[in-house]
Amino acid sequence: MNPFSFERAENVAGAVSAIARNDRARFIAGGTNILDLMKENVSRPSHLIDITRLPLGKIEESGDGGLRIGALVTNADVAYDERVEQCYPLLSKAILAGASAQLRNMATTGGNLLQRTRCYYFYDTATPCNKREPGSGCGAIGGFNRNHAILGTSDKCIATHPSDMCVALAALTAVIRVTGPQGERTIPIAEFHRLPGDTPEFDTNLRPDEIITAVELPAKGFARHYTYLKIRDRQSYAFALVSVAAALDMDGGHIREARLALGGVAHMPWRDTQAEALLSDRPATVENFRSVAEAIVRDAKGFGHNTFKIEMAKRAVVRALEQAAGMEQPS
Ligand SMILES: Cc1cc2nc3c(=O)[nH]c(=O)nc-3n(C[C@H](O)[C@H](O)[C@H](O)COP(=O)(O)OP(=O)(O)OC[C@H]3O[C@@H](n4cnc5c(N)ncnc54)[C@H](O)[C@@H]3O)c2cc1C
Ligand code: SF4
C-alpha cells in the first residue's frame, strides 16, 4: 500500500471542497472495497477523506410517497428497515443476497454503488488491464473470463459490475442524488453506471469531485410480485454469475407492468426496456417469459469460458419471472 494522508470531513460542503482540491484524493465510507484495492496496489490515492461523520445516515420518507436512503446508511440497515422490507422487498432481498453479514454491517449505500469490478485481471497488477491502466490491454479477452460480461461489452473491456443492490435499484428506477462544487444534481440509476466502450477506466457518470448523498426510491415498489434470483458458485459469499431482479404489477394472471434487470452479465446493471415491453399488458405465461428471455440475450456474445452464461441468463429470466408471478416458489 502506498503512503497516504487522511482527514475527516464534518459536512458535505467540506467533503466536496476537500475532494476538489486534490485529484488523487478519494472518499472512504465503509472501506470494504477501497481498502482492498489499496492493499492490492490497484488504487493508489494520496489522500483519504473519511465521510462517515457526514449527516447522510438516515432513511426518510420523501414527499412523493417514496423513500430517501442516505448514502451512509449501511447495507444491513437498508435491508432490515421496516419500510424497505414492506414497500421495496426486492431491494431488501437483493442486498441480503450479497456479501456476508459482517460486510453488510460496514458497507454503505454510496460505496456499494461505486464498488469496482471483480475481474481477476483488474486485481492482478502483473497483468494488462485497460480499466486499471488505460491502453495496456485486456487480460480477460482471450484469458480466463468465466465471470465476465456477455452484454454491452467492448473490445477494450468485458468486466461486469458486481453489485446486487444496484440490480434491484435498476428495476426499481431509483435516482441517485449527488453534490459537487456546482451544487446538487440527480442521476437516474440507468444513467449512473456506464458501458465500457473505449474508456473502461470510468465505471460511472459521477464526476470525480462529486459525492453521493442519497438514493431515492419512487413510490411504486412492486411489493407483491417480485424476486431477486442470484446464481453463483456457492450459496453464500460469492458474486453473481447471473442475477435477475424481476418486479411485476399484476391483475390476476395478467401483467400490467414489468421491470427486469440482470446482474453479472454487463458492465452495469442490465435493464432492457424493449424486452420488458413484451411482458406488459400480456398474460403471465411461460411462453411469454421465454420470448422475453430470448429478446434479452439477442445481442449477447460469449468469450469462451463465459459462453455458458447466455443460456444461464435465459433460464434465470424465465425462472425469476415464474417466481415473481407466483408460478414457482422463490429459491
Ligand atoms: C469478500 C467480499 C464479498 C463481497 N460480496 C458481494 C456480493 O456478493 N454482492 C455485492 O453486491 N457486493 C459484495 N461485496 C462488495 C461490498 O458490497 C462493497 O465492498 C461495499 O458495498 C462497498 O461499500 P463501502 O461503503 O465499504 O465502500 P468503500 O470501500 O468505502 O468505497 C468504495 C468506493 O466508493 C467511494 N465512495 C464511498 N462512498 C461514497 C460517496 N458517498 N460518494 C462518493 N464516493 C463514495 C469510495 O471513494 C470508493 O471509491 C463484497 C465485498 C467483499 C470484500
Ligand atoms: S475485462 Fe476490463 S477490468 Fe478485466 S482485464 Fe479486461 S479491461 Fe481490465
Tab-separated table of C-alpha atoms and ligand atoms in Angstrom:
chain	number	residue	atom	x	y	z
A	1	MET	CA	0.000	0.000	0.000
A	2	ASN	CA	1.352	3.431	-0.883
A	3	PRO	CA	1.577	6.182	1.760
A	4	PHE	CA	-1.466	8.452	2.040
A	5	SER	CA	-2.682	11.304	4.199
A	6	PHE	CA	-6.059	11.266	5.917
A	7	GLU	CA	-8.728	13.706	7.025
A	8	ARG	CA	-12.264	13.515	8.369
A	9	ALA	CA	-14.943	15.609	6.708
A	10	GLU	CA	-17.507	17.117	9.066
A	11	ASN	CA	-20.070	18.232	6.488
A	12	VAL	CA	-20.944	17.682	2.815
A	13	ALA	CA	-19.546	21.058	1.686
A	14	GLY	CA	-16.240	20.296	3.422
A	15	ALA	CA	-16.066	16.848	1.809
A	16	VAL	CA	-16.704	18.317	-1.649
A	17	SER	CA	-14.097	21.059	-1.269
A	18	ALA	CA	-11.556	18.522	0.070
A	19	ILE	CA	-12.023	16.196	-2.925
A	20	ALA	CA	-11.992	19.116	-5.399
A	21	ARG	CA	-8.605	20.287	-4.023
A	22	ASN	CA	-6.741	17.048	-4.803
A	23	ASP	CA	-7.328	14.856	-7.857
A	24	ARG	CA	-5.606	11.921	-6.116
A	25	ALA	CA	-7.923	12.102	-3.097
A	26	ARG	CA	-10.694	9.542	-2.576
A	27	PHE	CA	-13.576	9.225	-0.144
A	28	ILE	CA	-13.688	6.322	2.261
A	29	ALA	CA	-17.037	5.144	3.689
A	30	GLY	CA	-17.287	1.513	4.881
A	31	GLY	CA	-13.837	0.869	3.413
A	32	THR	CA	-14.701	-2.694	2.352
A	33	ASN	CA	-13.740	-2.114	-1.277
A	34	ILE	CA	-11.353	0.815	-1.367
A	35	LEU	CA	-9.027	-0.638	1.278
A	36	ASP	CA	-8.829	-3.963	-0.580
A	37	LEU	CA	-7.946	-2.102	-3.780
A	38	MET	CA	-5.296	-0.088	-1.959
A	39	LYS	CA	-3.781	-3.197	-0.377
A	40	GLU	CA	-3.540	-4.792	-3.838
A	41	ASN	CA	-1.977	-1.587	-5.226
A	42	VAL	CA	-4.801	-1.288	-7.760
A	43	SER	CA	-5.905	2.036	-6.307
A	44	ARG	CA	-3.242	4.465	-5.073
A	45	PRO	CA	-4.916	7.543	-3.588
A	46	SER	CA	-2.541	10.043	-1.956
A	47	HIS	CA	-5.239	11.274	0.419
A	48	LEU	CA	-8.307	9.659	2.006
A	49	ILE	CA	-11.310	11.692	3.109
A	50	ASP	CA	-13.350	9.846	5.726
A	51	ILE	CA	-17.004	10.713	5.165
A	52	THR	CA	-18.518	8.549	7.897
A	53	ARG	CA	-19.370	11.570	10.091
A	54	LEU	CA	-21.488	13.281	7.449
A	55	PRO	CA	-25.214	13.508	8.218
A	56	LEU	CA	-26.163	11.006	5.487
A	57	GLY	CA	-27.087	8.074	7.685
A	58	LYS	CA	-30.901	8.192	7.677
A	59	ILE	CA	-33.718	6.636	5.717
A	60	GLU	CA	-36.526	9.159	5.320
A	61	GLU	CA	-39.878	9.259	3.609
A	62	SER	CA	-39.821	11.632	0.668
A	63	GLY	CA	-42.781	13.922	-0.082
A	64	ASP	CA	-43.901	11.945	-3.142
A	65	GLY	CA	-44.515	8.685	-1.259
A	66	GLY	CA	-41.052	7.268	-1.908
A	67	LEU	CA	-38.025	6.768	0.351
A	68	ARG	CA	-34.739	8.639	0.513
A	69	ILE	CA	-31.843	6.445	1.673
A	70	GLY	CA	-28.809	8.407	2.875
A	71	ALA	CA	-25.511	7.450	1.226
A	72	LEU	CA	-24.047	6.333	4.552
A	73	VAL	CA	-26.869	4.011	5.582
A	74	THR	CA	-25.296	0.577	5.784
A	75	ASN	CA	-26.441	-2.236	3.521
A	76	ALA	CA	-27.693	-4.112	6.614
A	77	ASP	CA	-29.739	-1.133	7.827
A	78	VAL	CA	-31.337	-0.732	4.393
A	79	ALA	CA	-32.142	-4.432	4.069
A	80	TYR	CA	-33.742	-4.646	7.543
A	81	ASP	CA	-35.532	-1.295	7.517
A	82	GLU	CA	-39.242	-1.963	8.045
A	83	ARG	CA	-40.304	0.435	5.267
A	84	VAL	CA	-37.876	-1.166	2.816
A	85	GLU	CA	-38.992	-4.674	3.794
A	86	GLN	CA	-42.647	-3.749	3.365
A	87	CYS	CA	-42.585	-1.462	0.325
A	88	TYR	CA	-39.376	-2.488	-1.517
A	89	PRO	CA	-38.768	-6.148	-0.568
A	90	LEU	CA	-36.920	-6.643	-3.873
A	91	LEU	CA	-34.207	-4.266	-2.646
A	92	SER	CA	-34.012	-5.976	0.732
A	93	LYS	CA	-33.726	-9.412	-0.884
A	94	ALA	CA	-31.030	-8.290	-3.338
A	95	ILE	CA	-28.886	-6.722	-0.615
A	96	LEU	CA	-29.186	-9.828	1.584
A	97	ALA	CA	-28.042	-11.970	-1.363
A	98	GLY	CA	-24.715	-10.105	-1.354
A	99	ALA	CA	-21.520	-10.367	0.672
A	100	SER	CA	-21.720	-11.502	4.333
A	101	ALA	CA	-23.436	-10.160	7.437
A	102	GLN	CA	-20.176	-8.572	8.629
A	103	LEU	CA	-19.574	-6.861	5.282
A	104	ARG	CA	-23.171	-5.649	5.051
A	105	ASN	CA	-22.782	-4.079	8.502
A	106	MET	CA	-19.875	-1.971	7.189
A	107	ALA	CA	-20.751	-1.443	3.520
A	108	THR	CA	-22.685	1.724	2.729
A	109	THR	CA	-25.246	2.608	0.077
A	110	GLY	CA	-22.901	5.080	-1.663
A	111	GLY	CA	-19.936	2.690	-1.522
A	112	ASN	CA	-21.998	-0.177	-2.907
A	113	LEU	CA	-22.950	1.942	-5.936
A	114	LEU	CA	-19.268	2.644	-6.574
A	115	GLN	CA	-17.721	-0.741	-5.844
A	116	ARG	CA	-15.386	-1.761	-8.627
A	117	THR	CA	-15.366	-4.859	-10.822
A	118	ARG	CA	-14.208	-8.226	-9.513
A	119	CYS	CA	-12.371	-9.049	-12.770
A	120	TYR	CA	-9.331	-11.076	-11.635
A	121	TYR	CA	-7.029	-9.257	-14.070
A	122	PHE	CA	-8.099	-5.894	-12.688
A	123	TYR	CA	-6.870	-7.021	-9.262
A	124	ASP	CA	-3.638	-8.573	-10.598
A	125	THR	CA	-1.223	-5.719	-11.283
A	126	ALA	CA	1.138	-8.105	-13.117
A	127	THR	CA	-1.388	-8.453	-15.982
A	128	PRO	CA	-2.658	-5.923	-18.553
A	129	CYS	CA	-5.945	-4.203	-17.792
A	130	ASN	CA	-7.426	-1.207	-19.610
A	131	LYS	CA	-9.573	-0.356	-16.616
A	132	ARG	CA	-6.630	-0.188	-14.221
A	133	GLU	CA	-4.045	1.134	-16.723
A	134	PRO	CA	-5.755	2.660	-19.804
A	135	GLY	CA	-4.166	1.458	-23.058
A	136	SER	CA	-2.378	-1.536	-21.516
A	137	GLY	CA	-4.745	-4.180	-22.990
A	138	CYS	CA	-7.249	-6.613	-21.522
A	139	GLY	CA	-6.131	-9.870	-19.931
A	140	ALA	CA	-9.673	-11.226	-19.794
A	141	ILE	CA	-10.363	-11.168	-23.548
A	142	GLY	CA	-8.706	-14.401	-24.622
A	143	GLY	CA	-7.944	-15.215	-20.972
A	144	PHE	CA	-9.932	-16.879	-18.190
A	145	ASN	CA	-13.204	-14.976	-18.477
A	146	ARG	CA	-15.728	-17.227	-16.748
A	147	ASN	CA	-17.182	-14.373	-14.650
A	148	HIS	CA	-17.212	-11.819	-17.417
A	149	ALA	CA	-19.837	-9.929	-19.379
A	150	ILE	CA	-21.925	-11.169	-22.289
A	151	LEU	CA	-23.868	-7.960	-22.975
A	152	GLY	CA	-22.701	-4.425	-23.768
A	153	THR	CA	-19.030	-5.396	-23.959
A	154	SER	CA	-16.352	-3.619	-25.990
A	155	ASP	CA	-13.017	-4.694	-27.434
A	156	LYS	CA	-11.412	-2.811	-24.528
A	157	CYS	CA	-13.168	-4.425	-21.555
A	158	ILE	CA	-15.602	-7.246	-20.739
A	159	ALA	CA	-15.820	-6.711	-16.974
A	160	THR	CA	-19.067	-6.968	-15.024
A	161	HIS	CA	-20.436	-4.668	-12.372
A	162	PRO	CA	-20.596	-6.808	-9.225
A	163	SER	CA	-23.295	-5.190	-7.083
A	164	ASP	CA	-26.530	-6.992	-6.178
A	165	MET	CA	-28.096	-3.878	-4.658
A	166	CYS	CA	-27.709	-1.939	-7.915
A	167	VAL	CA	-29.599	-4.574	-9.918
A	168	ALA	CA	-32.631	-4.078	-7.679
A	169	LEU	CA	-32.195	-0.296	-7.851
A	170	ALA	CA	-32.228	-0.550	-11.668
A	171	ALA	CA	-35.517	-2.477	-11.639
A	172	LEU	CA	-36.984	-0.003	-9.150
A	173	THR	CA	-35.808	3.017	-11.245
A	174	ALA	CA	-34.016	4.651	-8.337
A	175	VAL	CA	-32.443	8.085	-8.637
A	176	ILE	CA	-29.012	8.971	-7.259
A	177	ARG	CA	-28.653	12.350	-5.565
A	178	VAL	CA	-25.165	13.865	-5.701
A	179	THR	CA	-23.465	17.112	-4.662
A	180	GLY	CA	-20.454	18.747	-6.300
A	181	PRO	CA	-18.808	22.176	-6.416
A	182	GLN	CA	-21.625	23.377	-8.706
A	183	GLY	CA	-24.339	22.207	-6.334
A	184	GLU	CA	-26.758	19.274	-6.313
A	185	ARG	CA	-27.978	17.133	-9.209
A	186	THR	CA	-29.772	13.846	-9.661
A	187	ILE	CA	-28.793	10.936	-11.909
A	188	PRO	CA	-31.308	8.204	-12.807
A	189	ILE	CA	-29.785	4.811	-11.985
A	190	ALA	CA	-29.950	3.846	-15.697
A	191	GLU	CA	-27.518	6.702	-16.429
A	192	PHE	CA	-25.310	6.265	-13.381
A	193	HIS	CA	-23.180	3.265	-14.445
A	194	ARG	CA	-21.557	3.125	-17.884
A	195	LEU	CA	-20.777	0.578	-20.549
A	196	PRO	CA	-17.015	0.180	-21.114
A	197	GLY	CA	-16.754	1.494	-24.710
A	198	ASP	CA	-13.306	2.993	-25.298
A	199	THR	CA	-12.982	4.284	-21.731
A	200	PRO	CA	-13.437	1.356	-19.337
A	201	GLU	CA	-11.485	3.253	-16.680
A	202	PHE	CA	-14.727	5.155	-15.967
A	203	ASP	CA	-17.301	2.986	-14.212
A	204	THR	CA	-19.907	5.698	-13.701
A	205	ASN	CA	-21.007	9.167	-14.766
A	206	LEU	CA	-20.299	10.577	-11.301
A	207	ARG	CA	-17.760	13.403	-11.629
A	208	PRO	CA	-14.538	12.989	-9.627
A	209	ASP	CA	-15.392	15.970	-7.391
A	210	GLU	CA	-18.934	14.850	-6.583
A	211	ILE	CA	-20.219	12.973	-3.549
A	212	ILE	CA	-23.266	10.704	-3.478
A	213	THR	CA	-25.631	11.956	-0.796
A	214	ALA	CA	-28.684	9.717	-1.215
A	215	VAL	CA	-30.590	7.166	-3.247
A	216	GLU	CA	-34.231	7.995	-3.888
A	217	LEU	CA	-36.832	5.305	-4.472
A	218	PRO	CA	-40.072	6.181	-6.271
A	219	ALA	CA	-43.382	5.387	-4.567
A	220	LYS	CA	-44.017	2.277	-6.673
A	221	GLY	CA	-42.159	-0.585	-5.006
A	222	PHE	CA	-43.630	-3.729	-6.635
A	223	ALA	CA	-44.055	-5.228	-3.173
A	224	ARG	CA	-46.431	-8.048	-4.177
A	225	HIS	CA	-44.820	-9.653	-7.206
A	226	TYR	CA	-41.049	-9.589	-7.174
A	227	THR	CA	-37.975	-11.748	-6.895
A	228	TYR	CA	-34.209	-11.490	-6.840
A	229	LEU	CA	-32.709	-14.661	-8.244
A	230	LYS	CA	-28.950	-14.944	-7.832
A	231	ILE	CA	-26.989	-17.772	-9.422
A	232	ARG	CA	-23.482	-18.183	-8.068
A	233	ASP	CA	-20.823	-20.799	-7.457
A	234	ARG	CA	-21.512	-21.020	-3.699
A	235	GLN	CA	-24.696	-20.334	-1.755
A	236	SER	CA	-23.084	-17.509	0.215
A	237	TYR	CA	-20.234	-15.083	-0.009
A	238	ALA	CA	-19.980	-15.215	-3.795
A	239	PHE	CA	-20.651	-12.697	-6.535
A	240	ALA	CA	-23.368	-13.432	-9.100
A	241	LEU	CA	-22.650	-15.369	-12.262
A	242	VAL	CA	-26.082	-14.198	-13.351
A	243	SER	CA	-28.750	-12.486	-11.290
A	244	VAL	CA	-32.225	-11.257	-12.144
A	245	ALA	CA	-34.368	-8.661	-10.398
A	246	ALA	CA	-37.958	-9.117	-11.557
A	247	ALA	CA	-40.835	-6.884	-10.495
A	248	LEU	CA	-44.376	-7.242	-11.795
A	249	ASP	CA	-47.557	-5.289	-11.369
A	250	MET	CA	-50.288	-7.903	-11.864
A	251	ASP	CA	-54.026	-8.129	-12.060
A	252	GLY	CA	-54.836	-11.807	-11.541
A	253	GLY	CA	-52.839	-13.696	-14.168
A	254	HIS	CA	-52.386	-10.557	-16.289
A	255	ILE	CA	-49.223	-8.429	-16.201
A	256	ARG	CA	-49.879	-4.690	-16.230
A	257	GLU	CA	-46.264	-3.549	-15.914
A	258	ALA	CA	-42.946	-5.382	-15.707
A	259	ARG	CA	-39.430	-4.431	-14.718
A	260	LEU	CA	-36.441	-6.683	-15.288
A	261	ALA	CA	-32.779	-6.068	-14.563
A	262	LEU	CA	-29.874	-8.502	-14.782
A	263	GLY	CA	-26.624	-8.606	-12.829
A	264	GLY	CA	-23.364	-10.400	-13.589
A	265	VAL	CA	-23.838	-10.027	-17.345
A	266	ALA	CA	-22.665	-6.498	-18.155
A	267	HIS	CA	-20.528	-3.555	-17.045
A	268	MET	CA	-23.668	-2.104	-15.481
A	269	PRO	CA	-26.965	-3.461	-14.175
A	270	TRP	CA	-28.620	-4.549	-17.430
A	271	ARG	CA	-32.169	-3.352	-17.925
A	272	ASP	CA	-33.805	-3.990	-21.276
A	273	THR	CA	-36.937	-1.894	-21.644
A	274	GLN	CA	-37.763	-3.384	-25.074
A	275	ALA	CA	-37.842	-6.854	-23.556
A	276	GLU	CA	-39.900	-5.542	-20.624
A	277	ALA	CA	-42.457	-4.154	-23.072
A	278	LEU	CA	-43.072	-7.703	-24.319
A	279	LEU	CA	-44.495	-8.502	-20.874
A	280	SER	CA	-46.738	-5.507	-20.313
A	281	ASP	CA	-50.452	-5.992	-20.861
A	282	ARG	CA	-49.909	-9.699	-21.508
A	283	PRO	CA	-50.881	-12.837	-19.621
A	284	ALA	CA	-48.224	-14.323	-17.355
A	285	THR	CA	-47.333	-17.453	-19.300
A	286	VAL	CA	-44.132	-19.453	-19.570
A	287	GLU	CA	-44.233	-18.967	-23.367
A	288	ASN	CA	-44.218	-15.193	-22.946
A	289	PHE	CA	-41.413	-15.425	-20.389
A	290	ARG	CA	-39.330	-17.492	-22.832
A	291	SER	CA	-39.827	-14.903	-25.600
A	292	VAL	CA	-38.673	-12.177	-23.224
A	293	ALA	CA	-35.618	-14.213	-22.229
A	294	GLU	CA	-34.700	-14.723	-25.913
A	295	ALA	CA	-35.112	-10.996	-26.527
A	296	ILE	CA	-32.800	-10.088	-23.636
A	297	VAL	CA	-29.913	-12.195	-24.932
A	298	ARG	CA	-30.466	-11.377	-28.630
A	299	ASP	CA	-27.151	-9.440	-28.825
A	300	ALA	CA	-25.245	-11.470	-26.209
A	301	LYS	CA	-21.694	-12.520	-27.017
A	302	GLY	CA	-19.635	-15.123	-25.173
A	303	PHE	CA	-15.853	-15.063	-24.858
A	304	GLY	CA	-15.184	-18.787	-24.378
A	305	HIS	CA	-15.215	-19.555	-20.673
A	306	ASN	CA	-18.309	-17.423	-20.071
A	307	THR	CA	-20.407	-18.503	-23.075
A	308	PHE	CA	-22.497	-20.697	-20.764
A	309	LYS	CA	-23.899	-17.505	-19.262
A	310	ILE	CA	-26.051	-16.868	-22.341
A	311	GLU	CA	-28.167	-19.968	-21.739
A	312	MET	CA	-27.952	-19.442	-17.984
A	313	ALA	CA	-29.281	-15.870	-18.322
A	314	LYS	CA	-32.223	-17.051	-20.421
A	315	ARG	CA	-33.195	-19.732	-17.919
A	316	ALA	CA	-32.710	-17.362	-14.991
A	317	VAL	CA	-35.034	-14.788	-16.576
A	318	VAL	CA	-37.785	-17.382	-17.104
A	319	ARG	CA	-37.411	-18.733	-13.588
A	320	ALA	CA	-37.336	-15.285	-11.993
A	321	LEU	CA	-40.491	-14.292	-13.857
A	322	GLU	CA	-42.198	-17.512	-12.766
A	323	GLN	CA	-41.253	-16.766	-9.167
A	324	ALA	CA	-42.362	-13.122	-9.366
A	325	ALA	CA	-45.687	-14.156	-10.911
A	326	GLY	CA	-46.234	-16.727	-8.151
A	327	MET	CA	-45.964	-19.714	-10.518
A	328	GLU	CA	-42.911	-21.071	-8.664
A	329	GLN	CA	-41.725	-20.756	-5.082
A	330	PRO	CA	-38.712	-18.391	-4.748
A	331	SER	CA	-35.456	-20.245	-4.130
B	1	LIG	C1	-15.388	-10.673	0.332
B	1	LIG	C2	-16.385	-9.737	-0.252
B	1	LIG	C3	-17.552	-10.254	-0.804
B	1	LIG	C4	-18.496	-9.391	-1.360
B	1	LIG	N1	-19.625	-9.897	-1.931
B	1	LIG	C5	-20.531	-9.069	-2.509
B	1	LIG	C6	-21.694	-9.546	-3.158
B	1	LIG	O1	-21.936	-10.750	-3.223
B	1	LIG	N2	-22.543	-8.647	-3.699
B	1	LIG	C7	-22.315	-7.312	-3.649
B	1	LIG	O2	-23.122	-6.533	-4.163
B	1	LIG	N3	-21.220	-6.813	-3.059
B	1	LIG	C8	-20.333	-7.654	-2.494
B	1	LIG	N4	-19.216	-7.148	-1.907
B	1	LIG	C9	-18.906	-5.741	-2.091
B	1	LIG	C10	-19.425	-4.858	-0.999
B	1	LIG	O3	-20.818	-4.777	-1.124
B	1	LIG	C11	-18.790	-3.489	-1.265
B	1	LIG	O4	-17.423	-3.603	-0.933
B	1	LIG	C12	-19.422	-2.390	-0.454
B	1	LIG	O5	-20.773	-2.230	-0.817
B	1	LIG	C13	-18.694	-1.070	-0.647
B	1	LIG	O6	-19.204	-0.136	0.280
B	1	LIG	P1	-18.233	0.665	1.251
B	1	LIG	O7	-19.070	1.633	1.993
B	1	LIG	O8	-17.401	-0.269	2.072
B	1	LIG	O9	-17.337	1.404	0.172
B	1	LIG	P2	-15.840	1.949	0.285
B	1	LIG	O10	-14.896	0.816	0.143
B	1	LIG	O11	-15.681	2.860	1.444
B	1	LIG	O12	-15.814	2.844	-1.024
B	1	LIG	C14	-15.968	2.287	-2.312
B	1	LIG	C15	-15.805	3.404	-3.335
B	1	LIG	O13	-16.862	4.330	-3.226
B	1	LIG	C16	-16.388	5.646	-2.988
B	1	LIG	N5	-17.409	6.236	-2.120
B	1	LIG	C17	-17.925	5.675	-0.997
B	1	LIG	N6	-18.949	6.409	-0.556
B	1	LIG	C18	-19.083	7.447	-1.426
B	1	LIG	C19	-19.993	8.548	-1.524
B	1	LIG	N7	-20.993	8.723	-0.646
B	1	LIG	N8	-19.838	9.410	-2.547
B	1	LIG	C20	-18.836	9.246	-3.448
B	1	LIG	N9	-17.947	8.245	-3.394
B	1	LIG	C21	-18.085	7.347	-2.403
B	1	LIG	C22	-15.008	5.466	-2.388
B	1	LIG	O14	-14.171	6.576	-2.659
B	1	LIG	C23	-14.534	4.223	-3.131
B	1	LIG	O15	-14.038	4.591	-4.391
B	1	LIG	C24	-18.263	-7.997	-1.331
B	1	LIG	C25	-17.093	-7.478	-0.756
B	1	LIG	C26	-16.157	-8.336	-0.226
B	1	LIG	C27	-14.924	-7.755	0.381
B	2	SF4	S1	-12.169	-7.112	-18.544
B	2	SF4	FE1	-11.872	-4.946	-18.078
B	2	SF4	S2	-11.263	-4.995	-15.945
B	2	SF4	FE2	-10.899	-7.064	-16.751
B	2	SF4	S3	-8.798	-7.090	-17.579
B	2	SF4	FE3	-10.121	-6.514	-19.236
B	2	SF4	S4	-10.022	-4.291	-19.156
B	2	SF4	FE4	-9.372	-4.987	-17.171
